[in-house]
Coordinates of C-alpha atoms in Angstrom, one line a residue:
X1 CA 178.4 247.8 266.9
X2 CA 176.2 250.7 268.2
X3 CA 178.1 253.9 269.2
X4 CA 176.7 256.9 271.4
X5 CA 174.7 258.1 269.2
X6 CA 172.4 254.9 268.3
X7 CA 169.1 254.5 270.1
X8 CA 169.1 251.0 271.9
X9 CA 165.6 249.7 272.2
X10 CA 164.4 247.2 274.7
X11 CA 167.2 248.2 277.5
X12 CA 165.2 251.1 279.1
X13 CA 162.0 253.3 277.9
X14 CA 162.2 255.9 275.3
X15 CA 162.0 259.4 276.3
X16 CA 160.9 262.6 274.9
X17 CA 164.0 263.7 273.8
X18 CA 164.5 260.3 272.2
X19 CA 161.5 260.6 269.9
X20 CA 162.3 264.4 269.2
X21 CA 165.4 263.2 267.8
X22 CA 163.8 260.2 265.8
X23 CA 161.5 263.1 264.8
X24 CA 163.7 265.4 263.5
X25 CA 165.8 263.4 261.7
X26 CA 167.3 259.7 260.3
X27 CA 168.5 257.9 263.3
X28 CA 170.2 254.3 263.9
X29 CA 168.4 251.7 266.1
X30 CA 170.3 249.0 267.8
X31 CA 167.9 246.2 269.6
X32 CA 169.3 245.7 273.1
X33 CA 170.6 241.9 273.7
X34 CA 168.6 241.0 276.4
X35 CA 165.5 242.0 274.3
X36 CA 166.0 239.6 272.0
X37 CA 166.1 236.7 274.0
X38 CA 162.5 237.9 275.4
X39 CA 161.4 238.2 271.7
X40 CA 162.7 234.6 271.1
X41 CA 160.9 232.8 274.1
X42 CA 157.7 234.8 273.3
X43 CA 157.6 233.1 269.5
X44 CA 158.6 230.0 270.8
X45 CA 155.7 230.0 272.6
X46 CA 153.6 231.6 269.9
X47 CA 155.1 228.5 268.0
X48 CA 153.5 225.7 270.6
X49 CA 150.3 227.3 270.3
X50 CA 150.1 227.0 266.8
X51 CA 151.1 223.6 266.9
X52 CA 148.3 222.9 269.2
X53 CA 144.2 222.3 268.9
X54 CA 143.2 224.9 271.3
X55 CA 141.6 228.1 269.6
X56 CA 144.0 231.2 270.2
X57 CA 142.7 234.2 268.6
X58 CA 144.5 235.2 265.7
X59 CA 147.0 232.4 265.4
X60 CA 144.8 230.1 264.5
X61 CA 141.4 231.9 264.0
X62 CA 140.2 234.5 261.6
X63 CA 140.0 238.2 262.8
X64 CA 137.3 240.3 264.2
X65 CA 133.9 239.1 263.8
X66 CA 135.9 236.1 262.0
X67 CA 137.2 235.4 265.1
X68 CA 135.3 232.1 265.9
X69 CA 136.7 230.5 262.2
X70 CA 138.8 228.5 262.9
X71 CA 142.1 228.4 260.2
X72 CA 143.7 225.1 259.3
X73 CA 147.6 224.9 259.7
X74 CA 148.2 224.9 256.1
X75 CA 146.7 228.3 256.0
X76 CA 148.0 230.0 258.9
X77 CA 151.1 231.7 256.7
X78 CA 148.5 232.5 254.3
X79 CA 146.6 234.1 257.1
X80 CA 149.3 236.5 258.1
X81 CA 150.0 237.6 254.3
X82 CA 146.1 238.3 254.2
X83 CA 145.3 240.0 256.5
X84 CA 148.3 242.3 255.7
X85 CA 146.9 242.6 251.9
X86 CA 143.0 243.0 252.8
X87 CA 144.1 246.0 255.8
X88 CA 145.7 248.1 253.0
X89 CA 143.1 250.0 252.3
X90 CA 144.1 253.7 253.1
X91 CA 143.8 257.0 251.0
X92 CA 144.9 259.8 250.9
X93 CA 147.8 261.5 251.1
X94 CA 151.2 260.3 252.1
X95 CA 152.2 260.1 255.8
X96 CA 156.1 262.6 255.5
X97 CA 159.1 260.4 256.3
X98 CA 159.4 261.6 259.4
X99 CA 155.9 260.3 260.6
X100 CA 156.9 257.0 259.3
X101 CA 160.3 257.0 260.7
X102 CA 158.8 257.5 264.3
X103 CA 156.0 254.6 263.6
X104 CA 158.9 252.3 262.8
X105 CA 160.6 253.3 265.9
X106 CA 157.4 253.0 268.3
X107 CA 156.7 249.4 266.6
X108 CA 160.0 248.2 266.9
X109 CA 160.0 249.5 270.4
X110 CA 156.8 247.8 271.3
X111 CA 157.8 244.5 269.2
X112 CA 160.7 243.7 271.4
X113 CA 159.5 244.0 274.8
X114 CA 158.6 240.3 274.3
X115 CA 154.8 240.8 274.2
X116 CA 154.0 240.2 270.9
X117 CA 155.0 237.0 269.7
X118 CA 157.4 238.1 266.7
X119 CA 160.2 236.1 265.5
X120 CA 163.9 238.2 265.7
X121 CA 164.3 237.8 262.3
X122 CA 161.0 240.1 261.9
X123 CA 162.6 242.6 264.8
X124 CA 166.0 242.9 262.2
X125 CA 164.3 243.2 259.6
X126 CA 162.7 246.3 260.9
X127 CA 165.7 247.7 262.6
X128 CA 167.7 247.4 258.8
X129 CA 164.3 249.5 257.3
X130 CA 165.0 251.9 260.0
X131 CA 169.0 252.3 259.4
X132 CA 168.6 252.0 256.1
X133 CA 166.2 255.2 255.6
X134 CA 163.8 252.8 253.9
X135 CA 160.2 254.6 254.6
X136 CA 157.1 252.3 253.4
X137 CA 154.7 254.6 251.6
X138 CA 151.5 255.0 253.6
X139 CA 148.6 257.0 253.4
X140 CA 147.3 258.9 255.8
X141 CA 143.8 258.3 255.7
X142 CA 141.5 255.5 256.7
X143 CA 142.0 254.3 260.4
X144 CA 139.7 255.3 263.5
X145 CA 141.9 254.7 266.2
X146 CA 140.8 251.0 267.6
X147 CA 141.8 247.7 266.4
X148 CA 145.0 249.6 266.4
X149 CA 145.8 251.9 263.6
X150 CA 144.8 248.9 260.9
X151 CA 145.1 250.5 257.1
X152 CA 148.3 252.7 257.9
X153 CA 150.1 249.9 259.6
X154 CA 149.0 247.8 257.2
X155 CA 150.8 250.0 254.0
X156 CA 153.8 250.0 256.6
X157 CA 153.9 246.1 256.5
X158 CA 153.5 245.6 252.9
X159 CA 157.3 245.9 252.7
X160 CA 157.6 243.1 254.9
X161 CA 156.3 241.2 252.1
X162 CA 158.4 243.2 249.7
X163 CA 155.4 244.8 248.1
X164 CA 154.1 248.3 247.9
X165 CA 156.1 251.4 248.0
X166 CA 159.1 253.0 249.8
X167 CA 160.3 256.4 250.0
X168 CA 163.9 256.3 249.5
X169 CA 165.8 259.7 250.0
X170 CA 163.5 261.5 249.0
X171 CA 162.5 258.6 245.9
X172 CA 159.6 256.7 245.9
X173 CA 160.5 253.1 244.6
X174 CA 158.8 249.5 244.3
X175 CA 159.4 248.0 248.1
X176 CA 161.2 245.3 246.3
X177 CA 163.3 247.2 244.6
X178 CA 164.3 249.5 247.4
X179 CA 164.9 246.5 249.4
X180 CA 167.1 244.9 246.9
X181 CA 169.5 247.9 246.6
X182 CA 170.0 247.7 250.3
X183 CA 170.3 244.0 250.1
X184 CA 167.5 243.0 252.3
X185 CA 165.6 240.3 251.9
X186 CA 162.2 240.1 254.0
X187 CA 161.7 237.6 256.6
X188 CA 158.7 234.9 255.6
X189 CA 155.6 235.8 258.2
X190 CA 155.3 233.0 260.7
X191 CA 152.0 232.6 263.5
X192 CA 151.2 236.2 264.4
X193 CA 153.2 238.3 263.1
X194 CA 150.7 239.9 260.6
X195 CA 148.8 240.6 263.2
X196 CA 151.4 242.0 265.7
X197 CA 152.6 244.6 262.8
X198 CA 149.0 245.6 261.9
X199 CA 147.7 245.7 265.7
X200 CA 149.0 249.0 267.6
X201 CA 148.4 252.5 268.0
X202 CA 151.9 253.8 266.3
X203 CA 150.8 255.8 263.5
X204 CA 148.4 258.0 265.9
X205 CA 151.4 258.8 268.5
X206 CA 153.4 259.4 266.1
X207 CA 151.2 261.7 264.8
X208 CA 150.3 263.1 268.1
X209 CA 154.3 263.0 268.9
X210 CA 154.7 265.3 265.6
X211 CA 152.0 267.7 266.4
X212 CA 153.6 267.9 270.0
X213 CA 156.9 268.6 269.2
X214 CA 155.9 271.3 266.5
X215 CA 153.5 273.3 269.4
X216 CA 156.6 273.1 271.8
X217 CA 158.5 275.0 268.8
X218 CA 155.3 277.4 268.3
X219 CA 155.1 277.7 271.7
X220 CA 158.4 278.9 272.9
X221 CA 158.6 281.5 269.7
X222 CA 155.2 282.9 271.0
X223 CA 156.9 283.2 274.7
X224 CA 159.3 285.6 272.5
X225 CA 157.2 286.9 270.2
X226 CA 154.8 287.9 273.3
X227 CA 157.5 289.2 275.4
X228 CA 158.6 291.7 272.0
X229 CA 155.4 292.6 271.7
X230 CA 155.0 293.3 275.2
X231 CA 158.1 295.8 275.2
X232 CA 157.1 297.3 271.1
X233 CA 153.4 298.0 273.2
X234 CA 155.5 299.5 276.6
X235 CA 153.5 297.3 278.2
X236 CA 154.1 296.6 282.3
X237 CA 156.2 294.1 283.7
X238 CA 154.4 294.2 287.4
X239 CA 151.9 291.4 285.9
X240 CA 154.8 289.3 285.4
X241 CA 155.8 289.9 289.3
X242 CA 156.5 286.6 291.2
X243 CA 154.1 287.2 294.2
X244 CA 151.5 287.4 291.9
X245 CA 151.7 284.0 290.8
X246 CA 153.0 282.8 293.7
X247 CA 149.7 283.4 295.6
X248 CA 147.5 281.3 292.9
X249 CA 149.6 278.3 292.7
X250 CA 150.1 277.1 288.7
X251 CA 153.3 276.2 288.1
X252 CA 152.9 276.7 284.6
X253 CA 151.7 280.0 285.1
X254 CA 154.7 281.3 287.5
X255 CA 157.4 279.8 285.1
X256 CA 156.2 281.7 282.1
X257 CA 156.3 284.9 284.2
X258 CA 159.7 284.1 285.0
X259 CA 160.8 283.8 281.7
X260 CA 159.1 287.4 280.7
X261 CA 160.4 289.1 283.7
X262 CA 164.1 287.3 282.5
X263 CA 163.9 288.3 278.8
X264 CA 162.3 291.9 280.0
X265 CA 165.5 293.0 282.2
X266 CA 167.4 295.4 280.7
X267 CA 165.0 297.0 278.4
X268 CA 165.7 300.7 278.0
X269 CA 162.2 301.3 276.5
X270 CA 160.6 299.4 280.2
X271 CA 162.6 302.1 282.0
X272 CA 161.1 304.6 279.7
X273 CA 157.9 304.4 280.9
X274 CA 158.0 303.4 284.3
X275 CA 156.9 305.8 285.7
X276 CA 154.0 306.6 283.2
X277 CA 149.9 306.8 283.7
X278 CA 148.7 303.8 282.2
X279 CA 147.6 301.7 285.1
X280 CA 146.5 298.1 283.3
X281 CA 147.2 296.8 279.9
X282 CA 144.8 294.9 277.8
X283 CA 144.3 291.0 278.6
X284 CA 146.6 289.3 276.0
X285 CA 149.7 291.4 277.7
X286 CA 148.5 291.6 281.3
X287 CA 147.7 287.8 281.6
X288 CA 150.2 286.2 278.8
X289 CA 151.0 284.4 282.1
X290 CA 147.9 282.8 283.1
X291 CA 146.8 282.1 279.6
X292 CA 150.5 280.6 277.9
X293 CA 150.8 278.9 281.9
X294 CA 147.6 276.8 281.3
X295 CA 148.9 275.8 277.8
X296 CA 152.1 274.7 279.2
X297 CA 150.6 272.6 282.3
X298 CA 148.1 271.1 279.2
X299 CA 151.0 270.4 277.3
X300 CA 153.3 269.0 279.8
X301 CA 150.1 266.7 280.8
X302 CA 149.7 265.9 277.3
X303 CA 153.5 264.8 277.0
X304 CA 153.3 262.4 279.7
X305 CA 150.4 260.4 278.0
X306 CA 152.3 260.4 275.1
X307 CA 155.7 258.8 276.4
X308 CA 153.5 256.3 278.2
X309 CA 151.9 255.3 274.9
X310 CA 154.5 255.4 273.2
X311 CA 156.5 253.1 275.4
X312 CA 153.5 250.7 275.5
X313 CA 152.4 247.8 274.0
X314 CA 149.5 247.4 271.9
X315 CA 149.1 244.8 270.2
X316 CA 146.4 242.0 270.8
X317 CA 146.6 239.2 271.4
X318 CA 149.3 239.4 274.3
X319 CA 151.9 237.1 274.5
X320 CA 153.1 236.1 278.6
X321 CA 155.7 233.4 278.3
X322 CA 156.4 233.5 281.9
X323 CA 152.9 231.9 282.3
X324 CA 152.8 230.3 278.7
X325 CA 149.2 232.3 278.5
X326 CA 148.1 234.3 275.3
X327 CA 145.1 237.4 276.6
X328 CA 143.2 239.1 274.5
X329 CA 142.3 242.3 275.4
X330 CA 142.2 245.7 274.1
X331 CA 145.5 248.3 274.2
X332 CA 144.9 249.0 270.8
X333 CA 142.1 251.5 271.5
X334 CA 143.9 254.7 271.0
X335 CA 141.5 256.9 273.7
X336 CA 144.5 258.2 275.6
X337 CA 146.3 259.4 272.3
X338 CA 142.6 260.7 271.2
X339 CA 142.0 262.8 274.3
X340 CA 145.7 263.6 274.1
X341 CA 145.3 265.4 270.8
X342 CA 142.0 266.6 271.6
X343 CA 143.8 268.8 274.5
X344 CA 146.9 269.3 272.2
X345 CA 144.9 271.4 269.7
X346 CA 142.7 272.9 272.6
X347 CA 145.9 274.8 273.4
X348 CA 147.3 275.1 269.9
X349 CA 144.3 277.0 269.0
X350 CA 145.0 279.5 272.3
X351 CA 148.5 280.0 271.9
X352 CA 147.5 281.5 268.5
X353 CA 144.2 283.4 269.6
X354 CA 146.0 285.4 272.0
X355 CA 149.2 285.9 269.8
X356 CA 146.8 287.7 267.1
X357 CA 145.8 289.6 270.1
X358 CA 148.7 291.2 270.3
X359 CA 148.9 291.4 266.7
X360 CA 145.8 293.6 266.2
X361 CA 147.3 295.6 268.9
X362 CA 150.5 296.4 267.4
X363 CA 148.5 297.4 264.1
X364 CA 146.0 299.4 266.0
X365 CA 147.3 303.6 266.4
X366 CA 144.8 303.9 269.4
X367 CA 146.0 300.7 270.9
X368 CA 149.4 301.3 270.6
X369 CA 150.6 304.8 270.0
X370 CA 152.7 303.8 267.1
X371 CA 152.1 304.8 263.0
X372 CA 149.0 303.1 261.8
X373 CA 149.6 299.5 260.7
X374 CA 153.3 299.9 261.5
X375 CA 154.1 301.7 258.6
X376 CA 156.1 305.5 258.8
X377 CA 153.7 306.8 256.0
X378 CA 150.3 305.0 256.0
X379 CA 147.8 305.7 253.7
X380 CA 150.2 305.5 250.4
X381 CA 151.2 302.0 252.8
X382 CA 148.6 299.8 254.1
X383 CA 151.9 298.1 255.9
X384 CA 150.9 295.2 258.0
X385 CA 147.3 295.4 257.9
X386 CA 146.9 292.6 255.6
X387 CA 149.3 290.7 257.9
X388 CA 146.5 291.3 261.1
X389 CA 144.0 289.7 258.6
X390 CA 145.8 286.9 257.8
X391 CA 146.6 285.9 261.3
X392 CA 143.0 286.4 262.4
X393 CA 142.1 283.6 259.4
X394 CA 144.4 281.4 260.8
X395 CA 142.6 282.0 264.2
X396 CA 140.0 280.8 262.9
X397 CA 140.7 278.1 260.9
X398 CA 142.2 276.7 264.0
X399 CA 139.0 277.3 266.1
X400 CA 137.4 275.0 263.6
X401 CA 140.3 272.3 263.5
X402 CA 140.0 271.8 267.3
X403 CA 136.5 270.7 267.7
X404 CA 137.7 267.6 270.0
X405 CA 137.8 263.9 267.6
X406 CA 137.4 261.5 270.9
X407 CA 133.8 262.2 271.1
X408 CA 133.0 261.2 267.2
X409 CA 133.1 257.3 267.6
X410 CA 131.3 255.1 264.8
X411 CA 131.0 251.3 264.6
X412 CA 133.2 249.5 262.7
X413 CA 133.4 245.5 261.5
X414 CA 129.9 244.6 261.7
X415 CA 129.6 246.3 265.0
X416 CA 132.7 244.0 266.7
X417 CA 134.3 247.2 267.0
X418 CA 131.5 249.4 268.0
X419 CA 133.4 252.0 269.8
X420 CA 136.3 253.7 268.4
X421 CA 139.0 256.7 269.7
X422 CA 139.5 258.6 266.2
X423 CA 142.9 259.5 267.6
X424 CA 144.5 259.4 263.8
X425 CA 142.9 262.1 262.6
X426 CA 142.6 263.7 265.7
X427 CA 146.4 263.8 265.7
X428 CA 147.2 264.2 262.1
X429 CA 145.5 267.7 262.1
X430 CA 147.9 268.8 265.3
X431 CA 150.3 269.3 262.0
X432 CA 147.9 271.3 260.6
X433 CA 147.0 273.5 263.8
X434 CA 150.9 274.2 264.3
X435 CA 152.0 275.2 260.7
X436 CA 148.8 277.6 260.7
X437 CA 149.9 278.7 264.6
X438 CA 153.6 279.3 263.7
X439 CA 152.7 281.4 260.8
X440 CA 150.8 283.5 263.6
X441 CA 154.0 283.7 265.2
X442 CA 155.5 285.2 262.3
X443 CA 153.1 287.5 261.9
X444 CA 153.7 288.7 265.2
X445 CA 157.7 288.3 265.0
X446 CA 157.3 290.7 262.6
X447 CA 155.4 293.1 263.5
X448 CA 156.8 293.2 266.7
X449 CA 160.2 293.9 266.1
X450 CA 158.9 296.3 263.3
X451 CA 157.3 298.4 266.7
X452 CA 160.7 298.0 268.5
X453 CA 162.9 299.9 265.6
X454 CA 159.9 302.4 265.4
X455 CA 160.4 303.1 269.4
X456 CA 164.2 304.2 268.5
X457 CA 166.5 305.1 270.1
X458 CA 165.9 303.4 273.2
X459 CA 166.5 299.7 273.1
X460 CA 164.8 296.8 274.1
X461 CA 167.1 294.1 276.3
X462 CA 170.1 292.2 275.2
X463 CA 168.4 288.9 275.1
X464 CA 165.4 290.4 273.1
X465 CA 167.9 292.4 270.3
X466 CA 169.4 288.8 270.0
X467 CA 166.3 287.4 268.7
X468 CA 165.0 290.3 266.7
X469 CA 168.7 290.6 265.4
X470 CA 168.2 286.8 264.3
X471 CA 164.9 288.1 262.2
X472 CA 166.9 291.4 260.7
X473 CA 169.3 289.2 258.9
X474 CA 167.1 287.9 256.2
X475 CA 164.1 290.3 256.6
X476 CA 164.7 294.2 257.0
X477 CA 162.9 297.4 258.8
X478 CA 159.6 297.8 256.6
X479 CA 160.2 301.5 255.2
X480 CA 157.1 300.8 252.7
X481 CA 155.0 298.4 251.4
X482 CA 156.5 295.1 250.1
X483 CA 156.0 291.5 249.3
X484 CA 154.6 290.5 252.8
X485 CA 154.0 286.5 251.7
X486 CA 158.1 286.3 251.6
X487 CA 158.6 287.9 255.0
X488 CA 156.3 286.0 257.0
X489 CA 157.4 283.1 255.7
X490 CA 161.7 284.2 256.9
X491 CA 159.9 284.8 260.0
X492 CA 158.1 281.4 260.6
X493 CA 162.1 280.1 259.7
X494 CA 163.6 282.3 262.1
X495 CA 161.3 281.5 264.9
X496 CA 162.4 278.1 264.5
X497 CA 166.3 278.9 265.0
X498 CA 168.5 278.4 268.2
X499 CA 168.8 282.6 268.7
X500 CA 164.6 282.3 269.4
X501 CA 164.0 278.8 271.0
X502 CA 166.6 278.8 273.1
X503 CA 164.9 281.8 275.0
X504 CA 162.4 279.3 276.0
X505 CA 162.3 276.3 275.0
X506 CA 163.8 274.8 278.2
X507 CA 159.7 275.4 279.3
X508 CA 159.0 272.6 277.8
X509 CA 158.6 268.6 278.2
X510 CA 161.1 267.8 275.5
X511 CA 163.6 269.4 276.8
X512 CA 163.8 268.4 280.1

């Protein structure tokens, strides 16, 4: 019996938080009741129509530009197992658990809304990989986003025909094996149901999903990060003043100023200067709000597309008992997931310009009034002027990584598929963009709070010590020169713990 905490599928649509979860960690799946009945009237019909003479496109036909050959019913199981075998052709490396986990999820998901044609021993089967930690192996290269995500999915289903590979805890095992130590046995593949586990855009939400949920975590520790730098650099809090905002209308834009103006109060080292001569900071602390506010609206639009698509369904053909019709169409082209992730890493790649910004501020004596490089004794210490470097690499790696996927479409299948989203590999590298980007957060975590304990006495507000306390526990006040590598990388850990995110993370779309 499912308790509280096991995600029911089929009695309402999955939100954000939902796939965060699925995300993050193993979950249990229960299929709602009703859902299987649906899934049972849609193979029964899938059933007739195999029984019948009239062509229906892969049920009784080849696939693609095989689409007109028509398959005699002593092949039509044979079919299903083929097209399964031939699809596995991936490379590359493997997809991590958790990007399997969430395919698995979205499939299910999209299985048992009755639209697909599966039988409900195929749905359990699929629900006992999931709450059995069982992850098929795939790679992660070799689909282009149309016709579904084809080779991944493909790998995925290999395990319903107990080949392959799964990852189990952590050990990678012959599917057969895996599956006999849980003591499943897979289903045999009736009409369709090689087709309805190949045919979907999974694998690219779920990458897309992944590389959202990591920005969200990059982008509330830059909030932080910005706001410490923002008090190390006595920079104003007037920019962050409501009217300002107010007047041009973003509501991305006024909620971020919110948040500095919230994390600012209290500062003894803003009073300090209140009153001084400076009359406008440089951009990347003056307009932190207009710049992180436009990456928050793209993100919170970005989100949206995603928990559509990842509550649709996307297989073809579609299956509408109600009518007893089968449509072919074409929710399998991923170009909402591609422009998606094309926007995703659009604002990845700002979120981390403007954070080095800051960086190259904090490290600059002119800039900021503090010791060169952040150091008490520079020149015997180079301190964090390495650091600066390595965030501005990062910068531009990123610049590189978001040149936008969508627009690269190439024919596929003898030109049946001719136009084609690229949304896997536009997504898959949003993992890329946001490990590079939080590391730019470190970099900036640290120096900033390095500028705060060089400003002492005075303090910088409750909520801020809070979160650069978090960092001092594992990484200390840089007196000299050290192993830099090991503090960056305590810093990318910190930024990720409750004491920073909480600050906020209640910006964004997942936790709403």
């Amino acid at each position: 019996m499912a308790d509280s905490h096991t995600l029911k599928l089929g009695s309402r649509p999955l939100h954000l938080a939902d796939l965060r979860r699925v995300f993050e960690g193993p979950v249990n799946v229960a299929i709602d009741a009703t859902a299987l009945t649906a899934v049972a009237q849609a193979h029964a019909l899938i059933g007739r129509l195999a029984a019948g003479d009239a062509p229906a496109y892969g049920i009784n036909t080849g696939f693609g530009l095989l689409a007109q050959t028509r398959i005699p019913p002593a092949q039509r199981t044979l079919l299903q197992r083929n097209i399964i075998l031939s699809h596995s052709a991936g490379v590359g490396p493997l997809l991590d658990d958790a990007i399997v986990r969430l395919t698995l999820v979205l499939k299910l998901a999209s299985l048992v809304q009755g639209f697909s044609g599966i039988s409900t021993e195929l749905a359990r089967f699929l629900e006992r990989l999931i709450n059995s930690e069982l992850y098929p192996c795939v790679p992660a290269q070799g689909s282009v986003g149309a016709s579904g995500d084809l080779a991944p999915l493909a790998h995925m289903s290999l395990s319903v025909l107990g080949l392959g590979q799964i990852r189990r805890r952590g050990e990678i095992l012959p599917a057969a094996e895996a599956l006999a130590q849980e003591g499943i046995t897979p289903p045999a593949l009736g009409p369709k149901e090689g087709l309805a586990l190949l045919n979907g855009t999974q694998v690219s939400t779920a990458l897309a999903l992944g590389g959202l949920f990591e920005l969200e975590t990059v982008f509330a520790g830059a909030v932080v990060s910005g706001v410490l730098s923002t008090d190390a650099l006595k920079g104003s809090d007037a920019p962050f003043d409501p009217r300002i905002h107010h007047v041009r209308g973003h509501d991305g834009q006024a909620r971020i100023a919110q948040v500095y103006r919230e994390l600012l109060a209290g500062s003894q080292i803003r009073e300090s200067h209140r009153e001084c001569s400076r009359v406008q900071d440089p951009y990347s602390l003056r307009c932190q709000p207009q710049v992180m506010g436009a990456c928050l609206d793209l993100i919170s639009q970005q989100a949206a597309t995603l928990a559509i698509e990842a509550n649709a369904v996307t297989d073809n053909p579609l299956v509408f008992p109600d009518t007893g019709e089968v449509l072919s169409g074409g929710n399998f082209h991923a170009e909402p997931v591609a422009f998606a992730a094309d926007v995703l890493a659009i604002a990845c790649a700002e979120v981390g310009s403007i954070t080095e910004r800051r960086v190259a501020l904090l490290v600059d004596p002119k800039m900021s009034g503090l010791p060169a490089f952040l150091t008490p004794e520079s020149g015997v210490n180079s301190g964090f002027m390495m650091a600066q470097v390595t965030a501005a690499a990062l910068v531009a790696e990123n610049r590189m990584l978001c040149h936008p996927a969508s627009i690269d479409s190439i024919p596929t299948s003898a030109n049946q598929e001719d136009h084609v989203s690229m949304a896997t590999h536009g997504a898959r590298r949003l993992l890329t963009m946001t490990g590079n980007a939080l590391n730019i957060v470190a970099i900036e975590f640290l120096a900033a709070c390095q500028g705060l304990d060089l400003l002492a006495p005075l303090k910088t507000s409750g909520r801020l010590q809070g979160a650069s306390g978090a960092l001092r526990r594992s990484v200390p006040f840089a007196a000299s020169d050290r192993l830099l590598a090991l503090d960056i990388e305590a810093a990318a850990f910190t930024v990720r713990q409750a004491e920073v995110q909480s600050l906020a993370n209640t910006l964004l779309p997942s936790y709403r």
